[in-house]
C-alpha cells in the first residue's frame, strides 16, 4: 500500500519497464515524494551505477516484504 512507502525505502517494481531495462521485481530506492503522491525511484546496480530515476505512481512499486529474498541478474545490454 502507498501509505507504507517512505523516503529511502526499498521498493520492488510491479511490472516490467523494458524501455529502461527494468523487470518486475527489480529493487529501487524512493528518493522523494511529489505532492500528487507520485514518487521518484532510483534503480541502480550493486556497483552504484544508476540505471534509471523514474517518476512513478505508488501502484507501480510495492514495499518489500520480510519473507522475500534478494535476487541478482545482469543488466540487459539493450535490444
PDB file of C-alpha atoms in Angstrom:
ATOM      1  CA  UNK A   1       0.000   0.000   0.000  1.00  0.00           C
ATOM      2  CA  UNK A   2       1.126   3.509  -0.822  1.00  0.00           C
ATOM      3  CA  UNK A   3       0.725   4.541   2.832  1.00  0.00           C
ATOM      4  CA  UNK A   4       3.600   2.263   3.811  1.00  0.00           C
ATOM      5  CA  UNK A   5       6.042   3.887   1.363  1.00  0.00           C
ATOM      6  CA  UNK A   6       8.545   6.351   2.791  1.00  0.00           C
ATOM      7  CA  UNK A   7      11.638   8.231   1.599  1.00  0.00           C
ATOM      8  CA  UNK A   8      14.714   5.972   1.395  1.00  0.00           C
ATOM      9  CA  UNK A   9      12.500   2.863   1.418  1.00  0.00           C
ATOM     10  CA  UNK A  10      13.434  -0.040  -0.811  1.00  0.00           C
ATOM     11  CA  UNK A  11      10.629  -0.991  -3.181  1.00  0.00           C
ATOM     12  CA  UNK A  12      10.047  -3.616  -5.854  1.00  0.00           C
ATOM     13  CA  UNK A  13       8.884  -2.778  -9.352  1.00  0.00           C
ATOM     14  CA  UNK A  14       5.458  -4.297 -10.058  1.00  0.00           C
ATOM     15  CA  UNK A  15       5.668  -4.570 -13.887  1.00  0.00           C
ATOM     16  CA  UNK A  16       8.436  -4.783 -16.475  1.00  0.00           C
ATOM     17  CA  UNK A  17       9.649  -1.485 -17.940  1.00  0.00           C
ATOM     18  CA  UNK A  18      11.699  -2.773 -20.899  1.00  0.00           C
ATOM     19  CA  UNK A  19      12.342   0.723 -22.237  1.00  0.00           C
ATOM     20  CA  UNK A  20      14.506   1.276 -19.132  1.00  0.00           C
ATOM     21  CA  UNK A  21      15.924  -2.268 -18.918  1.00  0.00           C
ATOM     22  CA  UNK A  22      13.912  -2.938 -15.761  1.00  0.00           C
ATOM     23  CA  UNK A  23      11.930  -6.042 -14.853  1.00  0.00           C
ATOM     24  CA  UNK A  24       9.189  -6.716 -12.335  1.00  0.00           C
ATOM     25  CA  UNK A  25      10.840  -7.424  -9.002  1.00  0.00           C
ATOM     26  CA  UNK A  26      13.820  -5.115  -9.592  1.00  0.00           C
ATOM     27  CA  UNK A  27      14.551  -3.154  -6.431  1.00  0.00           C
ATOM     28  CA  UNK A  28      14.754   0.616  -6.273  1.00  0.00           C
ATOM     29  CA  UNK A  29      15.016   3.293  -3.604  1.00  0.00           C
ATOM     30  CA  UNK A  30      12.435   6.023  -3.120  1.00  0.00           C
ATOM     31  CA  UNK A  31      14.268   9.335  -3.407  1.00  0.00           C
ATOM     32  CA  UNK A  32      11.401  11.775  -2.812  1.00  0.00           C
ATOM     33  CA  UNK A  33       7.656  12.283  -2.985  1.00  0.00           C
ATOM     34  CA  UNK A  34       5.679  14.782  -5.038  1.00  0.00           C
ATOM     35  CA  UNK A  35       2.532  16.497  -3.765  1.00  0.00           C
ATOM     36  CA  UNK A  36       0.369  14.372  -6.087  1.00  0.00           C
ATOM     37  CA  UNK A  37       1.531  11.107  -4.388  1.00  0.00           C
ATOM     38  CA  UNK A  38       3.934  10.177  -7.186  1.00  0.00           C
ATOM     39  CA  UNK A  39       7.474   9.353  -6.120  1.00  0.00           C
ATOM     40  CA  UNK A  40      10.944   9.422  -7.627  1.00  0.00           C
ATOM     41  CA  UNK A  41      12.532   5.972  -7.540  1.00  0.00           C
ATOM     42  CA  UNK A  42      16.190   5.302  -8.302  1.00  0.00           C
ATOM     43  CA  UNK A  43      17.168   1.921  -9.711  1.00  0.00           C
ATOM     44  CA  UNK A  44      20.876   1.126  -9.626  1.00  0.00           C
ATOM     45  CA  UNK A  45      23.347  -1.714  -9.949  1.00  0.00           C
ATOM     46  CA  UNK A  46      25.170  -3.177  -6.939  1.00  0.00           C
ATOM     47  CA  UNK A  47      28.221  -1.309  -8.283  1.00  0.00           C
ATOM     48  CA  UNK A  48      26.434   2.010  -7.715  1.00  0.00           C
ATOM     49  CA  UNK A  49      25.678   2.808 -11.373  1.00  0.00           C
ATOM     50  CA  UNK A  50      22.284   4.473 -11.747  1.00  0.00           C
ATOM     51  CA  UNK A  51      20.137   2.618 -14.262  1.00  0.00           C
ATOM     52  CA  UNK A  52      17.134   4.968 -14.094  1.00  0.00           C
ATOM     53  CA  UNK A  53      15.490   7.571 -11.897  1.00  0.00           C
ATOM     54  CA  UNK A  54      11.780   7.464 -12.644  1.00  0.00           C
ATOM     55  CA  UNK A  55       8.702   9.341 -11.516  1.00  0.00           C
ATOM     56  CA  UNK A  56       6.289   6.603 -10.531  1.00  0.00           C
ATOM     57  CA  UNK A  57       2.749   6.232  -9.264  1.00  0.00           C
ATOM     58  CA  UNK A  58       2.524   4.338  -5.974  1.00  0.00           C
ATOM     59  CA  UNK A  59       0.761   1.470  -7.745  1.00  0.00           C
ATOM     60  CA  UNK A  60       3.857   0.842  -9.899  1.00  0.00           C
ATOM     61  CA  UNK A  61       6.000  -0.185  -6.918  1.00  0.00           C
ATOM     62  CA  UNK A  62       5.409  -2.059  -3.700  1.00  0.00           C
ATOM     63  CA  UNK A  63       7.155  -2.291  -0.358  1.00  0.00           C
ATOM     64  CA  UNK A  64       9.458  -5.247   0.165  1.00  0.00           C
ATOM     65  CA  UNK A  65       8.233  -7.961   2.486  1.00  0.00           C
ATOM     66  CA  UNK A  66      10.266  -9.550   5.250  1.00  0.00           C
ATOM     67  CA  UNK A  67       9.788 -13.029   3.784  1.00  0.00           C
ATOM     68  CA  UNK A  68      11.291 -12.142   0.385  1.00  0.00           C
ATOM     69  CA  UNK A  69      14.809 -12.978  -0.749  1.00  0.00           C
ATOM     70  CA  UNK A  70      17.192 -10.799  -2.776  1.00  0.00           C
ATOM     71  CA  UNK A  71      17.815 -11.840  -6.374  1.00  0.00           C
ATOM     72  CA  UNK A  72      20.581 -10.714  -8.725  1.00  0.00           C
ATOM     73  CA  UNK A  73      20.581 -10.559 -12.537  1.00  0.00           C
ATOM     74  CA  UNK A  74      22.820  -8.954 -15.128  1.00  0.00           C
ATOM     75  CA  UNK A  75      21.555  -5.691 -16.542  1.00  0.00           C
ATOM     76  CA  UNK A  76      20.310  -6.209 -20.083  1.00  0.00           C
ATOM     77  CA  UNK A  77      22.562  -4.548 -22.648  1.00  0.00           C
ATOM     78  CA  UNK A  78      19.546  -3.438 -24.671  1.00  0.00           C
ATOM     79  CA  UNK A  79      17.537  -4.628 -27.674  1.00  0.00           C
TER      80      UNK A  79
END
